[in-house]
Tab-separated table of C-alpha atoms in Angstrom:
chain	number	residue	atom	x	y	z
A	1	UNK	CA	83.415	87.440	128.374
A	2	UNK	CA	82.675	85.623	125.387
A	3	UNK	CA	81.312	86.573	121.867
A	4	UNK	CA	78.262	84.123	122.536
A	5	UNK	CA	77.696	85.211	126.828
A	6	UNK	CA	76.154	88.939	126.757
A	7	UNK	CA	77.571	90.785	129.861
A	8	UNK	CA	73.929	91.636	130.942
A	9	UNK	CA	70.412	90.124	129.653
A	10	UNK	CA	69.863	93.273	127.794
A	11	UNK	CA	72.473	92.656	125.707
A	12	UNK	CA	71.635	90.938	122.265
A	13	UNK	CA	74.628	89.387	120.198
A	14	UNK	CA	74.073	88.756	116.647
A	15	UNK	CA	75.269	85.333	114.695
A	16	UNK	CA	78.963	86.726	113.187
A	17	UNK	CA	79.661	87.857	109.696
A	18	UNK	CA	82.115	85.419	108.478
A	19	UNK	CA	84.583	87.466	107.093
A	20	UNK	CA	87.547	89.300	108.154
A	21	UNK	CA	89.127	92.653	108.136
A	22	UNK	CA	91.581	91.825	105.455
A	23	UNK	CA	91.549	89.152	102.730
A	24	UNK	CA	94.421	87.063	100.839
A	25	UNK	CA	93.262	88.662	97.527
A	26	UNK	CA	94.818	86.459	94.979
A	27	UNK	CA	92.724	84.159	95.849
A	28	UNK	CA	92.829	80.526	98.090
A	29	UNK	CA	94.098	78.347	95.161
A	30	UNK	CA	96.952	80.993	93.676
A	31	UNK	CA	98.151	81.175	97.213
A	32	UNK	CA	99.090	77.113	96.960
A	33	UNK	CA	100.331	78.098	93.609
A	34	UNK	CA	102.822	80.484	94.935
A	35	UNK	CA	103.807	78.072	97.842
A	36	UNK	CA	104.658	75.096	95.171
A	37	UNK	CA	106.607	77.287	93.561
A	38	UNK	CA	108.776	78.240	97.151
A	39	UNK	CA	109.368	74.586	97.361
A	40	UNK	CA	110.522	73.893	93.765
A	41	UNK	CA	113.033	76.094	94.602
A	42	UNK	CA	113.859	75.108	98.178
A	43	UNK	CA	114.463	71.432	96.703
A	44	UNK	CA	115.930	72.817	93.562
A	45	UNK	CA	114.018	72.150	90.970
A	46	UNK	CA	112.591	75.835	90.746
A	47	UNK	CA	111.837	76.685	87.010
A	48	UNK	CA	114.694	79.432	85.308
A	49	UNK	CA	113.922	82.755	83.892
A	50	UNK	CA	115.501	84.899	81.373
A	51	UNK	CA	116.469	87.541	83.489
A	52	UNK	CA	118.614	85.052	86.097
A	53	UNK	CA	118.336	86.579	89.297
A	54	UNK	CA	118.407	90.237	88.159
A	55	UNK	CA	115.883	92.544	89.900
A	56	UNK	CA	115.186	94.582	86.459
A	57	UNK	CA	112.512	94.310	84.536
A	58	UNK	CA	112.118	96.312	81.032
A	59	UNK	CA	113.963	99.220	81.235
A	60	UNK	CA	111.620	100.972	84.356
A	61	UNK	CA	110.522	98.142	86.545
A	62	UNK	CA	112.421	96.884	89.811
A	63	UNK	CA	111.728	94.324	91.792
A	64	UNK	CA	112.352	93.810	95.201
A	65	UNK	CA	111.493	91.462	98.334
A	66	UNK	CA	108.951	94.017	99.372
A	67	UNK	CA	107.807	97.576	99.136
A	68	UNK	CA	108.661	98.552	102.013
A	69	UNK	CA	112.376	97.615	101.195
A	70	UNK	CA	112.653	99.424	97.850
A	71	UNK	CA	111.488	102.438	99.486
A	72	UNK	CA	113.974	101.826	102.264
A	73	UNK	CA	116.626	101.799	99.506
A	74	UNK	CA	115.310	105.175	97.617
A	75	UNK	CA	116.112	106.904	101.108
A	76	UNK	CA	118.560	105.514	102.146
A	77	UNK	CA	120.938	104.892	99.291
A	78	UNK	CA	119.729	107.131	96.486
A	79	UNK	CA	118.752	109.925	98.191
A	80	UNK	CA	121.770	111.684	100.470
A	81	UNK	CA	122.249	111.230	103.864
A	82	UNK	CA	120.954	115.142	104.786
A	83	UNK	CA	117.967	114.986	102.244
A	84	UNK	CA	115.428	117.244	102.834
A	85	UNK	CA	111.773	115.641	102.594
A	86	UNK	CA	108.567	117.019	101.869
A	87	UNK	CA	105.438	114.971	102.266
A	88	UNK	CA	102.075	114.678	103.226
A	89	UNK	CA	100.468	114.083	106.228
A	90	UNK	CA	99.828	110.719	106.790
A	91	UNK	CA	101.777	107.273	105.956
A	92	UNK	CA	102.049	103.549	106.143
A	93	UNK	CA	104.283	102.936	109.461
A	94	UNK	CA	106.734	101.130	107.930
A	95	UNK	CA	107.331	103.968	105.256
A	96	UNK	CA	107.479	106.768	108.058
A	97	UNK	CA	110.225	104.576	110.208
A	98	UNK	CA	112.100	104.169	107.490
A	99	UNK	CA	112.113	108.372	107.030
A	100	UNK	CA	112.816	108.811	110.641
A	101	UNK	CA	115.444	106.296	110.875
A	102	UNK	CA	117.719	108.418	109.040
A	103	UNK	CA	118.907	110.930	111.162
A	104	UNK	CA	120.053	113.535	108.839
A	105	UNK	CA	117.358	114.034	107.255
A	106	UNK	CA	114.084	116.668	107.905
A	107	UNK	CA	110.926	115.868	106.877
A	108	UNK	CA	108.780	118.748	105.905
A	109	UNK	CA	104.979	117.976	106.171
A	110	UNK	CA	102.071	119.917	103.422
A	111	UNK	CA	98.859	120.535	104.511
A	112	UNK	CA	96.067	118.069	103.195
A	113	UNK	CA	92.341	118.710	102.495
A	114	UNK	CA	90.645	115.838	102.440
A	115	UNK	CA	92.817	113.884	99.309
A	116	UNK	CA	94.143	117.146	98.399
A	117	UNK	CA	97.718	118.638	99.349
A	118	UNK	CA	98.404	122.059	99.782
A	119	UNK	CA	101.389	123.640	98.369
A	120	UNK	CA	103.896	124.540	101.464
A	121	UNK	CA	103.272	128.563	101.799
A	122	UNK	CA	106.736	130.430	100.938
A	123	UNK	CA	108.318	127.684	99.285
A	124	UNK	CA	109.484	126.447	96.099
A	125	UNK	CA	111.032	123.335	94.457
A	126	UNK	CA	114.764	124.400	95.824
A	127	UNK	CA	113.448	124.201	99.120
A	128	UNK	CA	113.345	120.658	98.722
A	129	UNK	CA	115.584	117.536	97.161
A	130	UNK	CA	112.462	114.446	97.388
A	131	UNK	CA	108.897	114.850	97.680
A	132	UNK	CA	107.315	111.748	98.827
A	133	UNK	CA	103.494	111.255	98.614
A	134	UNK	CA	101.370	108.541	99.829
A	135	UNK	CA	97.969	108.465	97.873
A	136	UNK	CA	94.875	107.022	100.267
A	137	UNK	CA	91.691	105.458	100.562
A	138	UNK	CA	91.968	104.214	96.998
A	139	UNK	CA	91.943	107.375	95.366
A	140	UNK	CA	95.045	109.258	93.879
A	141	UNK	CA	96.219	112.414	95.835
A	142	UNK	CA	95.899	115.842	93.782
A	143	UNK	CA	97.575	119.463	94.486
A	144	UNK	CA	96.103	122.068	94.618
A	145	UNK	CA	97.122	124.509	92.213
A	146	UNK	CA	98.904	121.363	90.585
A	147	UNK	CA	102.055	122.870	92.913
A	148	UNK	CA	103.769	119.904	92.304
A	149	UNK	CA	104.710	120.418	88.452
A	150	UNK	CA	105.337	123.924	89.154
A	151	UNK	CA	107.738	122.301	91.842
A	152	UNK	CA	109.520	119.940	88.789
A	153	UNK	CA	110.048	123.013	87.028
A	154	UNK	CA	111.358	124.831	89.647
A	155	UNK	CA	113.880	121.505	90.466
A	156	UNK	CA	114.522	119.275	87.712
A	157	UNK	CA	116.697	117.522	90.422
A	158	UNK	CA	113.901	117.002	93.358
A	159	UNK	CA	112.624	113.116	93.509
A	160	UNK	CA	109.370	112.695	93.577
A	161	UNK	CA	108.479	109.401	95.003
A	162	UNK	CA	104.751	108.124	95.311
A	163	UNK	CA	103.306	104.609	97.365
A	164	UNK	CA	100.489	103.545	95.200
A	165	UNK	CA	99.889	100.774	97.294
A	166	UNK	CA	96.608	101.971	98.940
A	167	UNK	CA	95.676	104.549	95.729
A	168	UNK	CA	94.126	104.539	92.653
A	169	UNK	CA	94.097	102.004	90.070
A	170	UNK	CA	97.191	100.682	88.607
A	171	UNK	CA	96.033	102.345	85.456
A	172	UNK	CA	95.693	105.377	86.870
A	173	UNK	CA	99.528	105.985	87.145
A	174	UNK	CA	100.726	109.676	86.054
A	175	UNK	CA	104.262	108.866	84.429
A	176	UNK	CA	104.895	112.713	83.570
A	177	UNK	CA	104.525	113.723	86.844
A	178	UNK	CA	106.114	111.100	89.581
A	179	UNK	CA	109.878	109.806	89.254
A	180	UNK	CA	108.862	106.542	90.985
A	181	UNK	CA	106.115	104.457	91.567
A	182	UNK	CA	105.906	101.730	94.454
A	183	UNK	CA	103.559	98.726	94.747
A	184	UNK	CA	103.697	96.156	97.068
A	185	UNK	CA	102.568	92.236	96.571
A	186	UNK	CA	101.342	91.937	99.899
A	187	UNK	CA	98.678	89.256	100.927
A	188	UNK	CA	96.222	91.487	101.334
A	189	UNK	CA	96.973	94.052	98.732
A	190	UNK	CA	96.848	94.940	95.091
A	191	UNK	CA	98.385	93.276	92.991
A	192	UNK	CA	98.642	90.389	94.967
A	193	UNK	CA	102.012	87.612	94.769
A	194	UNK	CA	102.319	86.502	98.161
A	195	UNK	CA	105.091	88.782	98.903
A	196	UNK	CA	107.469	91.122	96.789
A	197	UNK	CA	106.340	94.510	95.534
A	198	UNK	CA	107.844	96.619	92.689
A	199	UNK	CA	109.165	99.977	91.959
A	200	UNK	CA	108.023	101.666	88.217
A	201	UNK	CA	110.631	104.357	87.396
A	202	UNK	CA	109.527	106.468	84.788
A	203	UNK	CA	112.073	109.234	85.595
A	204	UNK	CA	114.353	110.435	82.583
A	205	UNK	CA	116.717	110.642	84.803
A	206	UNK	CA	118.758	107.875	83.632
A	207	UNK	CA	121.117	107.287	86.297
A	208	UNK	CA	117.564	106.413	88.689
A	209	UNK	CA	117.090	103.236	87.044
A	210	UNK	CA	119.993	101.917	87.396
A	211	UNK	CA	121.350	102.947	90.782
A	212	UNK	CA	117.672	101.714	92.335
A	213	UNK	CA	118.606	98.377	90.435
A	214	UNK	CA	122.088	98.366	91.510
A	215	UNK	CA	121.655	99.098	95.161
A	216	UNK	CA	118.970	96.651	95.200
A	217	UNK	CA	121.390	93.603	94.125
A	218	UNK	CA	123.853	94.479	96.759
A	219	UNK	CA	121.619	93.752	99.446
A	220	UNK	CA	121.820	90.035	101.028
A	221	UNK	CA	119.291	87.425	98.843
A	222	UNK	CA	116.373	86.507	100.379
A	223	UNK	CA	116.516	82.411	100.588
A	224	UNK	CA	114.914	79.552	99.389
A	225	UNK	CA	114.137	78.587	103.260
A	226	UNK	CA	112.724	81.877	104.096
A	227	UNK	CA	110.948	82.329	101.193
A	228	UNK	CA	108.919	78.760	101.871
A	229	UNK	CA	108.560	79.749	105.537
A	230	UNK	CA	106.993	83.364	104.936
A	231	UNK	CA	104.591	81.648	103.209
A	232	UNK	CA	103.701	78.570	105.439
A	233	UNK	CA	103.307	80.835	108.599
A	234	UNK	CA	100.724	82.665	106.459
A	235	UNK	CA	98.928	78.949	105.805
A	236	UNK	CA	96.176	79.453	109.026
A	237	UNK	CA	95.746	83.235	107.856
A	238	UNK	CA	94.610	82.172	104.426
A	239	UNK	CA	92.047	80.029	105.731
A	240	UNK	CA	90.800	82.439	108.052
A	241	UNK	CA	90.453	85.220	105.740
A	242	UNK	CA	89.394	83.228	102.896
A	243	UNK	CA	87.475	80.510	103.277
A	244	UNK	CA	84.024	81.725	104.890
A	245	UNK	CA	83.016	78.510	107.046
A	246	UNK	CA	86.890	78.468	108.559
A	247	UNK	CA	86.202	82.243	109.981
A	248	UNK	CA	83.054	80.448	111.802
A	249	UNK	CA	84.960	77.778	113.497
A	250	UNK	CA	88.097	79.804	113.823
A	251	UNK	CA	85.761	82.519	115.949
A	252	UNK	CA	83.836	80.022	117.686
A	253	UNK	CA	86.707	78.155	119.543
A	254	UNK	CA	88.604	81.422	120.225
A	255	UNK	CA	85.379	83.337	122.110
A	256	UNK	CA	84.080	80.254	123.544
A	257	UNK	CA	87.272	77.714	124.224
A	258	UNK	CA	89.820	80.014	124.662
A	259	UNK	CA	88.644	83.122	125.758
A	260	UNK	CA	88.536	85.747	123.019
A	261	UNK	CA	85.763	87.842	121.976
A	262	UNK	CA	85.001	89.401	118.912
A	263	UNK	CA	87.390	92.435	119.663
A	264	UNK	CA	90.155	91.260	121.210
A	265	UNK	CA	90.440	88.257	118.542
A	266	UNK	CA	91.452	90.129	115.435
A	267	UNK	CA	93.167	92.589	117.481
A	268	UNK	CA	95.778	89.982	119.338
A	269	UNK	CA	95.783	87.707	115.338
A	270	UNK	CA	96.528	90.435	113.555
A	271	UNK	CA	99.504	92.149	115.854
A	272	UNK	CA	100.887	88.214	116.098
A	273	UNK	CA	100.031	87.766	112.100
A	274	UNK	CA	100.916	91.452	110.087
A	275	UNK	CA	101.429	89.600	106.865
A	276	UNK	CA	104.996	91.506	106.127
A	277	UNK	CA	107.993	91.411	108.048
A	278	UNK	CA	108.737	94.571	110.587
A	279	UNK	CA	112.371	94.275	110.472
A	280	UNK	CA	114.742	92.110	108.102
A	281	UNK	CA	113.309	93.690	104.517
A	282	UNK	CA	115.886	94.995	103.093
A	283	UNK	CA	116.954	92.321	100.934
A	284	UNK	CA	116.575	91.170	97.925
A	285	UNK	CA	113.936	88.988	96.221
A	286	UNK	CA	114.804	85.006	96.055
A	287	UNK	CA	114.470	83.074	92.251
A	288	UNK	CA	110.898	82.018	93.686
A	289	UNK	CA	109.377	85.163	94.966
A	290	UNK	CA	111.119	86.281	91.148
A	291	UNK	CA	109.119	83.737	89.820
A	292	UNK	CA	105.799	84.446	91.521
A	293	UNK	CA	106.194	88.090	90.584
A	294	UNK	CA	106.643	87.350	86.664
A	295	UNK	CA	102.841	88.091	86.153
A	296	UNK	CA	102.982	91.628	86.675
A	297	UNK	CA	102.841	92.603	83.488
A	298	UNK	CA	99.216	91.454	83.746
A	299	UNK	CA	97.488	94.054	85.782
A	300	UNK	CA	93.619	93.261	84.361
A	301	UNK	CA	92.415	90.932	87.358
A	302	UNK	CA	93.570	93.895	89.794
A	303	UNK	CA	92.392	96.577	87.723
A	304	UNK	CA	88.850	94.810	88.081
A	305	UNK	CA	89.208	93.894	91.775
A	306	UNK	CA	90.429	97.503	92.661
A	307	UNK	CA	87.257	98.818	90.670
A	308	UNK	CA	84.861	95.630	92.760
A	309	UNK	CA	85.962	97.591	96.079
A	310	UNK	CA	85.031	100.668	95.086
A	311	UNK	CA	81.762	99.555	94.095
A	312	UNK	CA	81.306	97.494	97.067
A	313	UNK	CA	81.983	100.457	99.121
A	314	UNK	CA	80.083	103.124	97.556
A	315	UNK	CA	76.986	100.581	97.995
A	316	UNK	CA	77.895	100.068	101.711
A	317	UNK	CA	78.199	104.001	101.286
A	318	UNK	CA	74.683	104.518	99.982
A	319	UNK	CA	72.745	103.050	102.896
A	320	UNK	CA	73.936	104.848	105.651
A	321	UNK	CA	72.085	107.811	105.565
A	322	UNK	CA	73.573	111.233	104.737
A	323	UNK	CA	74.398	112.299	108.465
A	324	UNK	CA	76.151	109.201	108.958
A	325	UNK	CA	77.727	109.280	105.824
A	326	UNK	CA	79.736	112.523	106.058
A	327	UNK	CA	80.761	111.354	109.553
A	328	UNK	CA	82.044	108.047	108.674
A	329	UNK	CA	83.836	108.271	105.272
A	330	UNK	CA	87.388	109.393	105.843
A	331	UNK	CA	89.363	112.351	103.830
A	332	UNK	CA	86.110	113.212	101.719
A	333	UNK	CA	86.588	110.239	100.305
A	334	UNK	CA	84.253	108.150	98.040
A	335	UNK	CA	86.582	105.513	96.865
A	336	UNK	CA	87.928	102.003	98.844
A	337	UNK	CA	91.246	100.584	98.613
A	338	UNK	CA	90.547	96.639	99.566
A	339	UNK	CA	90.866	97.634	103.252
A	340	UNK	CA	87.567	99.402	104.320
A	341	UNK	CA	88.057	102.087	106.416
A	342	UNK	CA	85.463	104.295	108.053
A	343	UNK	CA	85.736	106.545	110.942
A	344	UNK	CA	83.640	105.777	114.241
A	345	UNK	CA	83.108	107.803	117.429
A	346	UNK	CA	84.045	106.523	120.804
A	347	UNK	CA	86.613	103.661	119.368
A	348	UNK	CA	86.024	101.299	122.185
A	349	UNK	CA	82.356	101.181	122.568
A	350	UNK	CA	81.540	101.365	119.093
A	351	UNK	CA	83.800	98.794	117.891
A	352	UNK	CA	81.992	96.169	120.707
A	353	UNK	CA	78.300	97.157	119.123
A	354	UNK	CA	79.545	96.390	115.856
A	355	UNK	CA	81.242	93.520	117.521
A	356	UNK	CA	77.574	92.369	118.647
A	357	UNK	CA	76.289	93.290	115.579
A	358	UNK	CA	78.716	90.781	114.103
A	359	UNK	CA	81.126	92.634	112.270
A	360	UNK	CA	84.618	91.689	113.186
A	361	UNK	CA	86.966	94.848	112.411
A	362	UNK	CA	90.547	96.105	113.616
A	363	UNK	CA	90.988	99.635	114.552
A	364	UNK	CA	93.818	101.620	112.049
A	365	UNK	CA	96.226	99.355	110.714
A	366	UNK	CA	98.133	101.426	108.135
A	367	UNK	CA	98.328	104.956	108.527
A	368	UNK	CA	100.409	106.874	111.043
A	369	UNK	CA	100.654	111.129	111.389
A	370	UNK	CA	104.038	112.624	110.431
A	371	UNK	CA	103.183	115.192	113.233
A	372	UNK	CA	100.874	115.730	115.961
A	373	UNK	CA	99.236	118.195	114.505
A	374	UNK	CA	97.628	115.511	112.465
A	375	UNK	CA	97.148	112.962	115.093
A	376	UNK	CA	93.281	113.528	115.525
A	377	UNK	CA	92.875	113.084	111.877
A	378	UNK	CA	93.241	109.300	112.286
A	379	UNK	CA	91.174	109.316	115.132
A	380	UNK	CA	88.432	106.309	115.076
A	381	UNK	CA	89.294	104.527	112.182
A	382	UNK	CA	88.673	100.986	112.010
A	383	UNK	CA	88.809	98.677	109.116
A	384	UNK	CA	85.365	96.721	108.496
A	385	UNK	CA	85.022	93.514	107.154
A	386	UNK	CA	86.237	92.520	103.306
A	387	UNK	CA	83.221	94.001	101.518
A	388	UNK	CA	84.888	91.332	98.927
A	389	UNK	CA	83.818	88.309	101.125
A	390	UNK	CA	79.993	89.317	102.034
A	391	UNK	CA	76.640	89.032	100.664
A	392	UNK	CA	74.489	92.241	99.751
A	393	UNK	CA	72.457	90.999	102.373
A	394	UNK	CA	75.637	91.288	104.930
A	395	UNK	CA	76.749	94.639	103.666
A	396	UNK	CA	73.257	95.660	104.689
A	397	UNK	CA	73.940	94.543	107.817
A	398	UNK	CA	77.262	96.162	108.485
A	399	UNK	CA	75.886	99.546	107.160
A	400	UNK	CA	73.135	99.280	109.756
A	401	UNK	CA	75.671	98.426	112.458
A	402	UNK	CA	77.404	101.459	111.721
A	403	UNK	CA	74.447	103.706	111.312
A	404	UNK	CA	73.636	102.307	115.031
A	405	UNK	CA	77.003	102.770	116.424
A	406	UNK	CA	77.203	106.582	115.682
A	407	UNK	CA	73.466	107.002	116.715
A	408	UNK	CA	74.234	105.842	120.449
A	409	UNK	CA	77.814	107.517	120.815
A	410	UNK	CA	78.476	109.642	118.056
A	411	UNK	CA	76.141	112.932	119.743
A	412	UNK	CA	79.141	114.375	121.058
């Protein structure tokens, strides 16, 4: 079955959206940027820094080859091997394989109300030696009864670790409250270098700094080679997210050359094409993914994207009506990271009307439940189209899709 050959003559099959579920937000041309810098280096003519190869930045920023492996260090080399972990609910994969992989460990899991935690009933800061909260949905988590200070208080020695990556804007950052703060540089994420993320440490715990630092230039370099080749493998997936008439041809040959349709297509590119590397990150960054990260300091153009989703999605928001609108938005939410989730009923089925609509989308891609308590939580999410690649006109069109899709199969 293709995207253009209904299954039956009843079936109608709208022209596609051109746009993708994800986007390489720093843009078509900055990605080139960031690849001539890869091979500068790889050839060796790669531009110096002050700061050499050294992962520190200031005296609270560290840099690393990814998010994912900065956090990887913070559990598994600054925290001790029996840590006991508290957090909430729900988390990026990688992050919750990276708490189960140490087998020590117990991971505690708080209640969560939409985006607000719960303190743990019958227990205090003692209890605990790391908190670790991942905000959602482009809003920052709060706590109820703000448990978590009363928590510091309790434990001046308990780490509380936070992955902004998918929360509120940069700005938004609470330095009196959270020991460490981790972003990721992701292509499809906020800020944006092609790769590389950062840890903020605003702890005054002064050994944190530097051990995070330290244990981060013991791990094996990232090279020159690799660094070029992350970023050529990601060459097709730039054009395909980015550039509006490549989507078009990109979908046409796959549903009616090679077999695709409009679900199975993102589905099968985006399990062959992640965009970050699901083993081999715990290393540390190479002189050109250094390099590419030395803008950081500049957080403006994200601040202003961050704030272009969130007004993108409350507009999507605003035209489905208010039935629809409780049923689709996810945690209570009214805020968008630059993924746009929404919650649909009968995954399958729905996801092929909006696929006939014309809206390409990929069910859950990021968050996993600590427990399976929480599983149904998660249930139906899908990620629409970059609100940041369509016209009004197409937002319109994805609303209605969705309005549709939980009129026919959302009764139950």
């Amino acid at each position: 079955q293709t995207c253009n050959e209904p299954s039956n003559m009843a079936r109608k099959v709208d022209s596609v959206i051109p746009a993708t579920p994800a986007m390489a937000t720093c843009g078509f041309f900055s990605f080139f940027y960031h690849l001539f810098i890869a091979v500068l280096h790889l050839v060796g003519l790669g531009a110096k820094n002050e700061y050499g190869t050294s992962v520190r930045r200031g005296k609270n920023v560290v840099l690393g080859q990814s998010c994912r492996g900065l956090f990887g260090v913070l559990i598994k080399k600054v925290l001790k091997p029996n840590a006991r972990l508290l957090v909430n609910p729900f988390h990026h994969h990688a992050f919750l394989g990276i708490m189960r992989s140490e087998e020590g460990m117990t991971i505690s899991v708080c209640e969560q109300d939409g985006l607000v935690l719960k303190a743990p009933e019958g227990k205090k800061g003692t209890d605990y030696d790391a908190v670790v909260v991942t905000h959602m949905m482009g809003s920052d988590l709060t706590f109820e009864g703000d448990w978590l200070r009363r928590f510091r208080s309790e434990n001046p020695d308990i780490l509380l670790i936070e992955d902004r990556v998918q929360g509120g804007l940069i700005t938004d950052e609470q330095p009196d409250l959270f020991d460490v703060s981790l972003y990721s540089g992701g292509q499809d994420k906020l800020p944006n270098y092609m790769g590389g993320g950062y840890a903020t440490v605003h702890s005054n715990k002064e050994w944190l700094f530097d051990t995070l630092a330290d244990e981060m230039e013991k791990l094996p370099f990232e090279t020159a080679w690799e660094r070029v080749m992350f970023l050529v493998k990601k060459i097709p997936t730039v054009f395909i997210y980015n550039v509006r008439i490549a989507t078009r041809i990109v979908e046409f040959l796959a549903c009616n050359v090679l077999g695709f349709n409009r679900v199975s297509l993102p589905d099968s590119y985006r399990k062959n094409n992640p965009g970050f590397m699901h083993g081999g990150f715990m290393i540390r960054p190479s002189p050109a993914t250094l390099q590419s990260l030395a803008a950081l300091d500049n957080t403006a153009p994200w601040v202003a994207m961050q704030r272009r989703c969130i007004d993108l999605f409350q507009t999507f928001m605003s035209q489905l009506s208010e039935e629809t609108r409780e049923k689709a938005r996810l945690f209570k939410s009214t805020t968008s990271c630059c993924y746009f989730f929404v919650r649909i009923p009968n995954l399958d089925t729905a996801r092929q009307l909006l696929a006939d609509r014309g809206c390409v989308t990929v069910p859950n891609q990021t968050y996993r439940s600590v427990d399976k308590a929480h599983e149904a939580d998660l249930d139906g999410i899908i990620t629409l189209p970059s609100f940041l690649q369509l016209t009004d006109a197409e937002i319109t069109r994805v609303a209605g899709a969705i309005e549709d899709a939980w009129a026919q199969y959302g009764q139950n």
